[in-house]
Amino acid sequence: MKKIVILAAAILGTAALLSGCAGKKEGPAAAETTKAESSSAETTKAQDTSSAASEKDTFTVGFDQDFPPMGFVGDNGEYTGFDLDLAKEVADRLGKKFVAQPIAWDAKDMELESGNIDCIWNGFTINGREDGYTWTKPYMANRQVFVVAKDSGIKTLADLSGKVVEVQADSSAEAALKDNDTLAKTFKTLQTTPDYNTAFMDLEMGAVNCVAMDEIVAAYQIQQRKSDFVILDEALAAEEYGVGFKKGNDGLRDKVQEQLEAMAADGTLKTVSEKWFGKDVTTIGK
């Protein structure tokens, strides 16, 4: 009887061992399988996220509320601007409720990654950020320029030597000056500010000698403020604006792109542009 028990235990142990060996993969082949499964899971997750975002009933646009004429607080206390007008029209055409969500510009990536916003649409420069977001095609061309007081005596980039220059934190102008380190090193100081309204007040008070910023916004600010400011002829960088989505959110991007192209074809982009700029500055379909 004892021998039978021992034999049975041995058979069961062997079976368990064989079962374990059959279910376990080892070596390079196992590593590749695990890697492939992980990659597949990540792709599926990204696709699910993209699909969920594109099917929501709302379209939440992140923007800097101190960035006229692209997005800002109007005299009536409501959010308004060229980009917000375009975004609202897109939302209407998609049958979604439009939500204008002001954000701190240097926290835009966190807002996008967390899902608090569906996209960044606010004079958002594509150049230098191509790999960080899923983008629409460019809808407007722009330049980074320098704004100075008319009587400052500053006429060229060389005249900025020894001067105090201000930019918005985490802006395209700041990035362009980091890329042009040779020029930036000639300044007395390159300092940042949270928004361009503050930058213009600093310029008006003489706290800074120059503001580096988007030409589209600079021209609008100068016109609205009726200030004795001028834009230097020499530009810092040329760039293009686009709508930025979380990386991998192709589904919602494609729907927005489709509507932008339809708006270009039926003249809506031109109409909205003329409202804000007096001319058509858009580039889709051109």
mmCIF file with all atom_site columns, N, CA, C and O in Angstrom, residues 104-139:
data_model
loop_
_atom_site.group_PDB
_atom_site.id
_atom_site.type_symbol
_atom_site.label_atom_id
_atom_site.label_alt_id
_atom_site.label_comp_id
_atom_site.label_asym_id
_atom_site.label_entity_id
_atom_site.label_seq_id
_atom_site.pdbx_PDB_ins_code
_atom_site.Cartn_x
_atom_site.Cartn_y
_atom_site.Cartn_z
_atom_site.occupancy
_atom_site.B_iso_or_equiv
_atom_site.pdbx_formal_charge
_atom_site.auth_seq_id
_atom_site.auth_comp_id
_atom_site.auth_asym_id
_atom_site.auth_atom_id
_atom_site.pdbx_PDB_model_num
ATOM 1   N N  . ALA A 1 104 ? -3.380  77.925 -17.275 1.00 0.00 ? 104 ALA A N  1
ATOM 2   C CA . ALA A 1 104 ? -2.060  78.537 -17.144 1.00 0.00 ? 104 ALA A CA 1
ATOM 3   C C  . ALA A 1 104 ? -1.194  77.963 -18.259 1.00 0.00 ? 104 ALA A C  1
ATOM 4   O O  . ALA A 1 104 ? -1.118  76.741 -18.415 1.00 0.00 ? 104 ALA A O  1
ATOM 5   N N  . TRP A 1 105 ? -0.573  78.830 -19.042 1.00 0.00 ? 105 TRP A N  1
ATOM 6   C CA . TRP A 1 105 ? 0.120   78.364 -20.237 1.00 0.00 ? 105 TRP A CA 1
ATOM 7   C C  . TRP A 1 105 ? 1.232   77.367 -19.926 1.00 0.00 ? 105 TRP A C  1
ATOM 8   O O  . TRP A 1 105 ? 1.456   76.411 -20.663 1.00 0.00 ? 105 TRP A O  1
ATOM 9   N N  . ASP A 1 106 ? 1.926   77.580 -18.808 1.00 0.00 ? 106 ASP A N  1
ATOM 10  C CA . ASP A 1 106 ? 3.020   76.661 -18.488 1.00 0.00 ? 106 ASP A CA 1
ATOM 11  C C  . ASP A 1 106 ? 2.516   75.349 -17.879 1.00 0.00 ? 106 ASP A C  1
ATOM 12  O O  . ASP A 1 106 ? 3.313   74.463 -17.564 1.00 0.00 ? 106 ASP A O  1
ATOM 13  N N  . ALA A 1 107 ? 1.171   75.212 -17.734 1.00 0.00 ? 107 ALA A N  1
ATOM 14  C CA . ALA A 1 107 ? 0.587   73.957 -17.235 1.00 0.00 ? 107 ALA A CA 1
ATOM 15  C C  . ALA A 1 107 ? -0.242  73.269 -18.313 1.00 0.00 ? 107 ALA A C  1
ATOM 16  O O  . ALA A 1 107 ? -0.977  72.328 -18.033 1.00 0.00 ? 107 ALA A O  1
ATOM 17  N N  . LYS A 1 108 ? -0.095  73.714 -19.552 1.00 0.00 ? 108 LYS A N  1
ATOM 18  C CA . LYS A 1 108 ? -0.941  73.206 -20.646 1.00 0.00 ? 108 LYS A CA 1
ATOM 19  C C  . LYS A 1 108 ? -0.778  71.712 -20.878 1.00 0.00 ? 108 LYS A C  1
ATOM 20  O O  . LYS A 1 108 ? -1.756  71.009 -21.153 1.00 0.00 ? 108 LYS A O  1
ATOM 21  N N  . ASP A 1 109 ? 0.438   71.196 -20.773 1.00 0.00 ? 109 ASP A N  1
ATOM 22  C CA . ASP A 1 109 ? 0.669   69.769 -21.017 1.00 0.00 ? 109 ASP A CA 1
ATOM 23  C C  . ASP A 1 109 ? -0.013  68.915 -19.952 1.00 0.00 ? 109 ASP A C  1
ATOM 24  O O  . ASP A 1 109 ? -0.594  67.867 -20.258 1.00 0.00 ? 109 ASP A O  1
ATOM 25  N N  . MET A 1 110 ? 0.051   69.362 -18.715 1.00 0.00 ? 110 MET A N  1
ATOM 26  C CA . MET A 1 110 ? -0.600  68.629 -17.621 1.00 0.00 ? 110 MET A CA 1
ATOM 27  C C  . MET A 1 110 ? -2.121  68.614 -17.826 1.00 0.00 ? 110 MET A C  1
ATOM 28  O O  . MET A 1 110 ? -2.769  67.585 -17.616 1.00 0.00 ? 110 MET A O  1
ATOM 29  N N  . GLU A 1 111 ? -2.671  69.756 -18.257 1.00 0.00 ? 111 GLU A N  1
ATOM 30  C CA . GLU A 1 111 ? -4.119  69.845 -18.498 1.00 0.00 ? 111 GLU A CA 1
ATOM 31  C C  . GLU A 1 111 ? -4.537  68.879 -19.610 1.00 0.00 ? 111 GLU A C  1
ATOM 32  O O  . GLU A 1 111 ? -5.587  68.226 -19.525 1.00 0.00 ? 111 GLU A O  1
ATOM 33  N N  . LEU A 1 112 ? -3.717  68.780 -20.637 1.00 0.00 ? 112 LEU A N  1
ATOM 34  C CA . LEU A 1 112 ? -4.026  67.913 -21.767 1.00 0.00 ? 112 LEU A CA 1
ATOM 35  C C  . LEU A 1 112 ? -3.886  66.443 -21.394 1.00 0.00 ? 112 LEU A C  1
ATOM 36  O O  . LEU A 1 112 ? -4.759  65.620 -21.710 1.00 0.00 ? 112 LEU A O  1
ATOM 37  N N  . GLU A 1 113 ? -2.810  66.106 -20.717 1.00 0.00 ? 113 GLU A N  1
ATOM 38  C CA . GLU A 1 113 ? -2.555  64.713 -20.340 1.00 0.00 ? 113 GLU A CA 1
ATOM 39  C C  . GLU A 1 113 ? -3.597  64.187 -19.360 1.00 0.00 ? 113 GLU A C  1
ATOM 40  O O  . GLU A 1 113 ? -3.957  63.009 -19.396 1.00 0.00 ? 113 GLU A O  1
ATOM 41  N N  . SER A 1 114 ? -4.083  65.067 -18.491 1.00 0.00 ? 114 SER A N  1
ATOM 42  C CA . SER A 1 114 ? -5.053  64.647 -17.474 1.00 0.00 ? 114 SER A CA 1
ATOM 43  C C  . SER A 1 114 ? -6.458  64.509 -18.040 1.00 0.00 ? 114 SER A C  1
ATOM 44  O O  . SER A 1 114 ? -7.342  63.956 -17.373 1.00 0.00 ? 114 SER A O  1
ATOM 45  N N  . GLY A 1 115 ? -6.678  65.027 -19.250 1.00 0.00 ? 115 GLY A N  1
ATOM 46  C CA . GLY A 1 115 ? -8.001  64.962 -19.842 1.00 0.00 ? 115 GLY A CA 1
ATOM 47  C C  . GLY A 1 115 ? -8.911  66.112 -19.462 1.00 0.00 ? 115 GLY A C  1
ATOM 48  O O  . GLY A 1 115 ? -10.103 66.106 -19.795 1.00 0.00 ? 115 GLY A O  1
ATOM 49  N N  . ASN A 1 116 ? -8.369  67.123 -18.759 1.00 0.00 ? 116 ASN A N  1
ATOM 50  C CA . ASN A 1 116 ? -9.178  68.292 -18.408 1.00 0.00 ? 116 ASN A CA 1
ATOM 51  C C  . ASN A 1 116 ? -9.582  69.088 -19.642 1.00 0.00 ? 116 ASN A C  1
ATOM 52  O O  . ASN A 1 116 ? -10.594 69.786 -19.631 1.00 0.00 ? 116 ASN A O  1
ATOM 53  N N  . ILE A 1 117 ? -8.775  69.002 -20.693 1.00 0.00 ? 117 ILE A N  1
ATOM 54  C CA . ILE A 1 117 ? -9.078  69.659 -21.964 1.00 0.00 ? 117 ILE A CA 1
ATOM 55  C C  . ILE A 1 117 ? -8.890  68.653 -23.099 1.00 0.00 ? 117 ILE A C  1
ATOM 56  O O  . ILE A 1 117 ? -8.144  67.689 -22.958 1.00 0.00 ? 117 ILE A O  1
ATOM 57  N N  . ASP A 1 118 ? -9.588  68.887 -24.210 1.00 0.00 ? 118 ASP A N  1
ATOM 58  C CA . ASP A 1 118 ? -9.478  67.999 -25.366 1.00 0.00 ? 118 ASP A CA 1
ATOM 59  C C  . ASP A 1 118 ? -8.366  68.423 -26.315 1.00 0.00 ? 118 ASP A C  1
ATOM 60  O O  . ASP A 1 118 ? -7.841  67.604 -27.074 1.00 0.00 ? 118 ASP A O  1
ATOM 61  N N  . CYS A 1 119 ? -8.052  69.716 -26.285 1.00 0.00 ? 119 CYS A N  1
ATOM 62  C CA . CYS A 1 119 ? -7.010  70.215 -27.183 1.00 0.00 ? 119 CYS A CA 1
ATOM 63  C C  . CYS A 1 119 ? -6.524  71.566 -26.686 1.00 0.00 ? 119 CYS A C  1
ATOM 64  O O  . CYS A 1 119 ? -7.129  72.173 -25.801 1.00 0.00 ? 119 CYS A O  1
ATOM 65  N N  . ILE A 1 120 ? -5.412  72.021 -27.259 1.00 0.00 ? 120 ILE A N  1
ATOM 66  C CA . ILE A 1 120 ? -4.889  73.360 -27.012 1.00 0.00 ? 120 ILE A CA 1
ATOM 67  C C  . ILE A 1 120 ? -5.093  74.144 -28.306 1.00 0.00 ? 120 ILE A C  1
ATOM 68  O O  . ILE A 1 120 ? -4.571  73.766 -29.354 1.00 0.00 ? 120 ILE A O  1
ATOM 69  N N  . TRP A 1 121 ? -5.874  75.214 -28.221 1.00 0.00 ? 121 TRP A N  1
ATOM 70  C CA . TRP A 1 121 ? -6.215  75.974 -29.435 1.00 0.00 ? 121 TRP A CA 1
ATOM 71  C C  . TRP A 1 121 ? -6.126  77.448 -29.071 1.00 0.00 ? 121 TRP A C  1
ATOM 72  O O  . TRP A 1 121 ? -7.085  78.049 -28.628 1.00 0.00 ? 121 TRP A O  1
ATOM 73  N N  . ASN A 1 122 ? -4.952  78.042 -29.278 1.00 0.00 ? 122 ASN A N  1
ATOM 74  C CA . ASN A 1 122 ? -4.756  79.404 -28.787 1.00 0.00 ? 122 ASN A CA 1
ATOM 75  C C  . ASN A 1 122 ? -3.462  79.990 -29.339 1.00 0.00 ? 122 ASN A C  1
ATOM 76  O O  . ASN A 1 122 ? -2.547  80.271 -28.591 1.00 0.00 ? 122 ASN A O  1
ATOM 77  N N  . GLY A 1 123 ? -3.409  80.157 -30.667 1.00 0.00 ? 123 GLY A N  1
ATOM 78  C CA . GLY A 1 123 ? -2.159  80.626 -31.243 1.00 0.00 ? 123 GLY A CA 1
ATOM 79  C C  . GLY A 1 123 ? -1.031  79.691 -30.862 1.00 0.00 ? 123 GLY A C  1
ATOM 80  O O  . GLY A 1 123 ? 0.046   80.115 -30.444 1.00 0.00 ? 123 GLY A O  1
ATOM 81  N N  . PHE A 1 124 ? -1.281  78.388 -31.015 1.00 0.00 ? 124 PHE A N  1
ATOM 82  C CA . PHE A 1 124 ? -0.359  77.351 -30.546 1.00 0.00 ? 124 PHE A CA 1
ATOM 83  C C  . PHE A 1 124 ? 0.618   76.998 -31.666 1.00 0.00 ? 124 PHE A C  1
ATOM 84  O O  . PHE A 1 124 ? 0.231   76.464 -32.704 1.00 0.00 ? 124 PHE A O  1
ATOM 85  N N  . THR A 1 125 ? 1.878   77.301 -31.436 1.00 0.00 ? 125 THR A N  1
ATOM 86  C CA . THR A 1 125 ? 2.904   77.109 -32.457 1.00 0.00 ? 125 THR A CA 1
ATOM 87  C C  . THR A 1 125 ? 3.289   75.641 -32.620 1.00 0.00 ? 125 THR A C  1
ATOM 88  O O  . THR A 1 125 ? 3.630   74.957 -31.649 1.00 0.00 ? 125 THR A O  1
ATOM 89  N N  . ILE A 1 126 ? 3.253   75.178 -33.863 1.00 0.00 ? 126 ILE A N  1
ATOM 90  C CA . ILE A 1 126 ? 3.632   73.797 -34.174 1.00 0.00 ? 126 ILE A CA 1
ATOM 91  C C  . ILE A 1 126 ? 5.151   73.625 -34.143 1.00 0.00 ? 126 ILE A C  1
ATOM 92  O O  . ILE A 1 126 ? 5.662   72.647 -33.587 1.00 0.00 ? 126 ILE A O  1
ATOM 93  N N  . ASN A 1 127 ? 5.864   74.574 -34.722 1.00 0.00 ? 127 ASN A N  1
ATOM 94  C CA . ASN A 1 127 ? 7.309   74.469 -34.910 1.00 0.00 ? 127 ASN A CA 1
ATOM 95  C C  . ASN A 1 127 ? 8.041   74.233 -33.591 1.00 0.00 ? 127 ASN A C  1
ATOM 96  O O  . ASN A 1 127 ? 7.870   74.984 -32.630 1.00 0.00 ? 127 ASN A O  1
ATOM 97  N N  . GLY A 1 128 ? 8.846   73.166 -33.568 1.00 0.00 ? 128 GLY A N  1
ATOM 98  C CA . GLY A 1 128 ? 9.586   72.809 -32.366 1.00 0.00 ? 128 GLY A CA 1
ATOM 99  C C  . GLY A 1 128 ? 8.807   71.899 -31.434 1.00 0.00 ? 128 GLY A C  1
ATOM 100 O O  . GLY A 1 128 ? 9.371   71.361 -30.477 1.00 0.00 ? 128 GLY A O  1
ATOM 101 N N  . ARG A 1 129 ? 7.504   71.739 -31.721 1.00 0.00 ? 129 ARG A N  1
ATOM 102 C CA . ARG A 1 129 ? 6.667   70.881 -30.877 1.00 0.00 ? 129 ARG A CA 1
ATOM 103 C C  . ARG A 1 129 ? 6.064   69.732 -31.691 1.00 0.00 ? 129 ARG A C  1
ATOM 104 O O  . ARG A 1 129 ? 5.115   69.086 -31.244 1.00 0.00 ? 129 ARG A O  1
ATOM 105 N N  . GLU A 1 130 ? 6.575   69.499 -32.869 1.00 0.00 ? 130 GLU A N  1
ATOM 106 C CA . GLU A 1 130 ? 5.963   68.533 -33.789 1.00 0.00 ? 130 GLU A CA 1
ATOM 107 C C  . GLU A 1 130 ? 5.740   67.164 -33.168 1.00 0.00 ? 130 GLU A C  1
ATOM 108 O O  . GLU A 1 130 ? 4.710   66.518 -33.429 1.00 0.00 ? 130 GLU A O  1
ATOM 109 N N  . ASP A 1 131 ? 6.666   66.691 -32.361 1.00 0.00 ? 131 ASP A N  1
ATOM 110 C CA . ASP A 1 131 ? 6.595   65.336 -31.825 1.00 0.00 ? 131 ASP A CA 1
ATOM 111 C C  . ASP A 1 131 ? 5.881   65.247 -30.478 1.00 0.00 ? 131 ASP A C  1
ATOM 112 O O  . ASP A 1 131 ? 5.663   64.155 -29.955 1.00 0.00 ? 131 ASP A O  1
ATOM 113 N N  . GLY A 1 132 ? 5.504   66.384 -29.921 1.00 0.00 ? 132 GLY A N  1
ATOM 114 C CA . GLY A 1 132 ? 4.912   66.373 -28.592 1.00 0.00 ? 132 GLY A CA 1
ATOM 115 C C  . GLY A 1 132 ? 3.398   66.239 -28.566 1.00 0.00 ? 132 GLY A C  1
ATOM 116 O O  . GLY A 1 132 ? 2.817   65.937 -27.522 1.00 0.00 ? 132 GLY A O  1
ATOM 117 N N  . TYR A 1 133 ? 2.775   66.459 -29.739 1.00 0.00 ? 133 TYR A N  1
ATOM 118 C CA . TYR A 1 133 ? 1.313   66.465 -29.807 1.00 0.00 ? 133 TYR A CA 1
ATOM 119 C C  . TYR A 1 133 ? 0.858   65.838 -31.124 1.00 0.00 ? 133 TYR A C  1
ATOM 120 O O  . TYR A 1 133 ? 1.646   65.655 -32.048 1.00 0.00 ? 133 TYR A O  1
ATOM 121 N N  . THR A 1 134 ? -0.424  65.529 -31.191 1.00 0.00 ? 134 THR A N  1
ATOM 122 C CA . THR A 1 134 ? -1.046  65.161 -32.457 1.00 0.00 ? 134 THR A CA 1
ATOM 123 C C  . THR A 1 134 ? -1.678  66.436 -32.995 1.00 0.00 ? 134 THR A C  1
ATOM 124 O O  . THR A 1 134 ? -2.544  67.021 -32.334 1.00 0.00 ? 134 THR A O  1
ATOM 125 N N  . TRP A 1 135 ? -1.252  66.875 -34.180 1.00 0.00 ? 135 TRP A N  1
ATOM 126 C CA . TRP A 1 135 ? -1.599  68.199 -34.695 1.00 0.00 ? 135 TRP A CA 1
ATOM 127 C C  . TRP A 1 135 ? -2.587  68.151 -35.862 1.00 0.00 ? 135 TRP A C  1
ATOM 128 O O  . TRP A 1 135 ? -2.587  67.218 -36.662 1.00 0.00 ? 135 TRP A O  1
ATOM 129 N N  . THR A 1 136 ? -3.379  69.223 -35.972 1.00 0.00 ? 136 THR A N  1
ATOM 130 C CA . THR A 1 136 ? -4.079  69.476 -37.226 1.00 0.00 ? 136 THR A CA 1
ATOM 131 C C  . THR A 1 136 ? -3.046  70.041 -38.192 1.00 0.00 ? 136 THR A C  1
ATOM 132 O O  . THR A 1 136 ? -1.912  70.342 -37.807 1.00 0.00 ? 136 THR A O  1
ATOM 133 N N  . LYS A 1 137 ? -3.430  70.223 -39.432 1.00 0.00 ? 137 LYS A N  1
ATOM 134 C CA . LYS A 1 137 ? -2.586  70.940 -40.380 1.00 0.00 ? 137 LYS A CA 1
ATOM 135 C C  . LYS A 1 137 ? -2.569  72.417 -39.964 1.00 0.00 ? 137 LYS A C  1
ATOM 136 O O  . LYS A 1 137 ? -3.515  72.900 -39.333 1.00 0.00 ? 137 LYS A O  1
ATOM 137 N N  . PRO A 1 138 ? -1.524  73.159 -40.311 1.00 0.00 ? 138 PRO A N  1
ATOM 138 C CA . PRO A 1 138 ? -1.470  74.578 -39.936 1.00 0.00 ? 138 PRO A CA 1
ATOM 139 C C  . PRO A 1 138 ? -2.653  75.356 -40.526 1.00 0.00 ? 138 PRO A C  1
ATOM 140 O O  . PRO A 1 138 ? -3.064  75.102 -41.650 1.00 0.00 ? 138 PRO A O  1
ATOM 141 N N  . TYR A 1 139 ? -3.181  76.285 -39.739 1.00 0.00 ? 139 TYR A N  1
ATOM 142 C CA . TYR A 1 139 ? -4.276  77.116 -40.243 1.00 0.00 ? 139 TYR A CA 1
ATOM 143 C C  . TYR A 1 139 ? -3.902  78.595 -40.316 1.00 0.00 ? 139 TYR A C  1
ATOM 144 O O  . TYR A 1 139 ? -4.675  79.413 -40.813 1.00 0.00 ? 139 TYR A O  1
#
